[in-house]
Coordinates of C-alpha atoms in Angstrom, one line a residue:
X1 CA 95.4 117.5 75.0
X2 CA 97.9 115.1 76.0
X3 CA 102.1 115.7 75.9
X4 CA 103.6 112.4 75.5
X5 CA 106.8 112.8 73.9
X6 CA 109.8 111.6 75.9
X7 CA 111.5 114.8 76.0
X8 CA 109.2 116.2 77.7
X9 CA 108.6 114.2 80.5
X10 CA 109.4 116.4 82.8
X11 CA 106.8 119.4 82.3
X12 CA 104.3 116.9 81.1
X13 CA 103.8 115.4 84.3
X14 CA 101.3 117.1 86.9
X15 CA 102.1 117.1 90.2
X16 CA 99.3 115.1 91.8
X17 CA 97.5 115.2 95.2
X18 CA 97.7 111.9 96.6
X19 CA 96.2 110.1 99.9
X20 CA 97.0 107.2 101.2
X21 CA 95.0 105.0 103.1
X22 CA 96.5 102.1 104.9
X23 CA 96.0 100.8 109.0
X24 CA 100.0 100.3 109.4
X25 CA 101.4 103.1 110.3
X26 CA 105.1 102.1 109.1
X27 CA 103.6 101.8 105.7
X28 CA 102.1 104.6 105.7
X29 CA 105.0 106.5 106.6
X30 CA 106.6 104.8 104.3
X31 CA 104.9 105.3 101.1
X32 CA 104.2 108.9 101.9
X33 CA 107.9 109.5 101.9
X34 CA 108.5 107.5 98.4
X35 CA 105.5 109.6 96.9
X36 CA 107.0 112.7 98.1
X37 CA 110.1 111.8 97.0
X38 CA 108.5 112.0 93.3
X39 CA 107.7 115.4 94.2
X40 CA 103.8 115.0 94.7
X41 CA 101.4 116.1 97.5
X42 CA 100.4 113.5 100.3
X43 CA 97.4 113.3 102.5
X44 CA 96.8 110.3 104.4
X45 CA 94.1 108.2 106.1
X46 CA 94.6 105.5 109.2
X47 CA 91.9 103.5 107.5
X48 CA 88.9 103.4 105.3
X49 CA 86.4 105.9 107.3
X50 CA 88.6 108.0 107.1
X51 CA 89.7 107.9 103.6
X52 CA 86.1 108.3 102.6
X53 CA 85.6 111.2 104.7
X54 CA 88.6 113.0 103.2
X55 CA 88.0 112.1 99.9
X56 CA 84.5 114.1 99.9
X57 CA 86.0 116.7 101.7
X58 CA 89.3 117.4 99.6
X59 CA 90.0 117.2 96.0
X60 CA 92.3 114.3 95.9
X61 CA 93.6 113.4 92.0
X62 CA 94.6 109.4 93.2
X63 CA 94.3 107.2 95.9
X64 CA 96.2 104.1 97.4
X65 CA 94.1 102.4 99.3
X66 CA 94.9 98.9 101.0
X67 CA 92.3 96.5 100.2
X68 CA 92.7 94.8 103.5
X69 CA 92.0 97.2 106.1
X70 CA 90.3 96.3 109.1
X71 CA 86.4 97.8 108.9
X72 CA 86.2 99.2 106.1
X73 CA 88.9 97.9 103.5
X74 CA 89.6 99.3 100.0
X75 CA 87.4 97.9 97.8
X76 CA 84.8 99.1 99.7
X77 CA 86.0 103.0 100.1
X78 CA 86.6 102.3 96.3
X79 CA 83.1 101.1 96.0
X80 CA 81.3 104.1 97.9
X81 CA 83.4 106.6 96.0
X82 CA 82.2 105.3 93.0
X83 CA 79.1 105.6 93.9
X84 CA 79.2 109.6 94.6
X85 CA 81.6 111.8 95.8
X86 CA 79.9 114.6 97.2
X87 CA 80.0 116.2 93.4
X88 CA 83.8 116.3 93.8
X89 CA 85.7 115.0 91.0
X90 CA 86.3 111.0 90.9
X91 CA 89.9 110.6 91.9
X92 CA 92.2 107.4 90.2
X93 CA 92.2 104.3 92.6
X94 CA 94.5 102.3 93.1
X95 CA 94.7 99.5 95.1
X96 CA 97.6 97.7 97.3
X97 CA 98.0 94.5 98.5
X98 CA 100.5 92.0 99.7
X99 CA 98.9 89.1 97.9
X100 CA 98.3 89.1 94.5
X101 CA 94.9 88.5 93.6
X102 CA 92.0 89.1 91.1
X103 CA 90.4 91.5 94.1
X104 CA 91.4 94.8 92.8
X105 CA 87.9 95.0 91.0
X106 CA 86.9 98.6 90.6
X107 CA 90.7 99.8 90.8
X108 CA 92.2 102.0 88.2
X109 CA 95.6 100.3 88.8
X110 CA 97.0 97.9 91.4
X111 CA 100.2 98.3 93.3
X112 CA 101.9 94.9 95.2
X113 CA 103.1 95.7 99.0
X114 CA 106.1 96.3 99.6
X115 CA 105.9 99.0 97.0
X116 CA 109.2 99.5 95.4
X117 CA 109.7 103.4 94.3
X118 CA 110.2 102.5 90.3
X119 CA 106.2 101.1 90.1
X120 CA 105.2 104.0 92.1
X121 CA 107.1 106.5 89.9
X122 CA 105.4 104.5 87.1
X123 CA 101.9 104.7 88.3
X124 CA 102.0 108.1 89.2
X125 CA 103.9 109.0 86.1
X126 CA 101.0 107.4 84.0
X127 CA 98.2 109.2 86.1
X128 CA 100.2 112.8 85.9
X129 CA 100.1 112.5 82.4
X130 CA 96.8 113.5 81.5
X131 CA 95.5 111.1 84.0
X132 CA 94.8 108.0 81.4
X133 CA 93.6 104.8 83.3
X134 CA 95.7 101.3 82.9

């Protein structure tokens, strides 16, 4: 069952476990201080191997993944995830980019870069509420 009513916002909301996989490590820093910040729990990744190795190995509930990482970028962690997690549950993707574009296929949500705190809150605010895709 989902809580939706505005007042109660505050305990509706699950705190969320949360990796982040980008190759820059300013950005990275970054948005694992803004997500933080909204009081969840960050893990992150320096670029797509290892987001897909700690994907299957933790229980993450969302991802940000850059889709431009050098080797193996996000749509293609998002695309191998898809396919099988290791029987761990399937986590909420969503992608980041710089550049708007129509390449976020197989994203839950999409993020532009830089990421300003009030569209993060709002992602994760939509996922910690009982976790309904965009």
């Amino acid at each position: 069952m989902r809580v939706t009513h505005p007042s109660s916002q505050a305990t509706a909301w699950s705190k969320l476990r949360v990796l982040i996989a980008d190759d820059d490590p300013i950005l990275r820093m970054a948005l694992s201080g803004l997500v933080k910040r909204l009081g969840h729990e960050v893990a992150v990744a320096r670029d797509g191997r290892e987001a897909v190795e700690a994907a299957v190995e933790q229980d993450f509930d969302l991802l940000l993944l850059d889709l431009r990482m050098p080797g193996m970028d996000g749509l293609e962690v998002a695309t191998r995830l898809r396919r099988g997690n290791g029987g761990r549950k399937s986590p909420w993707i969503v992608g980041l980019s710089a550049e708007p574009s129509g390449e976020a296929f197989g994203m839950d949500a999409f993020l532009l870069k830089p990421v300003h705190l009030g569209d993060l809150s709002r992602v994760l605010e939509r996922f910690g509420r009982g976790r309904e895709p965009f």
